[in-house]
Amino acid sequence: NTINSYIYSVFQDKKDRIWATSNNGIFYFDTKLHEYTPKIGLGTGNYLGTPLPNGNILLANNYGLYEINSTSLGMTRHSLFPQLSLSHENLFVSSTGQIFLMTGINGVIYYFPDFYSQPIALKNRNTSNVFQLEEYEGQIIGGNNNGLVKFNGTNFELVNNTSCNIWSVYAQDSILYVGTDCGVGRIQNEQFDQLEMITYAKNLVVKSIVSAK
């Protein structure tokens, strides 16, 4: 098998399978590549995926949300909704089960208060160009060309202006690392600092930060 498609998300489940979701289906790798064959949704479209806090897998497309048992790979539940008008770029699930589908440059974040909720389209100047969210000190945090933004329960608001566009966020202990179009920065004690690292140029765009563990 080959994926031969645009990949939207890559993640690892509790059985150490590596998953890749795309606009041409869903695939996982154990000792070889498999296409995830059970039919989900009402059509094709862009698929996203992420591990859930309970160890299962959440898949999403423009038609619904689907929880997959990570042991049996069977669907445990699903929630359908009218087709979303905008393609999504990334998926985030909070520790309390809130679900966010980000559309990036299209400027909308679809918000689900819980699994069975219908999507709520959030749109303001702080939802545009948000490509990644992270949970940090009890808050849902992201970033865009305005700076650092957070979810206030009803929409996103600006919390910290930065001189560089923020592409990615990653929380570790008490530090929030941010990938920007001028390298890597960090936020600690509500202060933003650009990290000076000799291994890359200052104008390097950092679109993803992950743990090395």
Steps between C-alpha positions, in 0.01 A plus 500: 500500500598860442315803630565715192306794642524817706551404866318709761594333826746243634473353850576190706238295686541308826582183304795684340342510156587805293193653336483735202177667392460654157255622238514150353421295808649384828810283540698345783840336526597215734751279320354601164262762363126430517206699371232537766217335310176541702280757330454810710318819416272575210763564239863574446674823593782596730549267795665605826587291803640520851523282813231552763565526876337156549750338260261468208534682167293794377453536124325791332397606152258755357204282597560382852707383796588135553653330805703187423594239759879483487502127587231359269507786246120492502290815518367560852287806422447768238334838469391635162434860403420697181797519266745769608549768237872547570777242490677443830875490554543370854314342792536554874327336798528651848532300820130570569386372160455828313575456129640762262533473121730769361470625141822706502499772236123466457465672836243277674539263795218249537433443869325200656432536876478119511501202264130514416478878458431659164792713377508867598689715247728746682631785289679823589845646437644262760375177336667572166822310422483287814653166402562339839360510854648385830382473860717710727434583866132414462446709187463418130780694327590560136670761288482687170633814335358713783679310775394255769124436527285305746149356511288689754205261497313671219765617253873568464669812633849645475709456814853588390626700203813357340731649241495174301215297353423190708457171313521235773477459877628232738466494880757334723492540878458874568625614160304553179725472196386675183616444145509827306620638168814620677597187689390358835366705789367417843248641743560467871340705776298682229819629338597426137866451413662403171752220551851558368620176341811480286380195302258691278448841345279748681257518208433123501126414494416236764164340419509213748648424843476152652651323798829317443410238762 
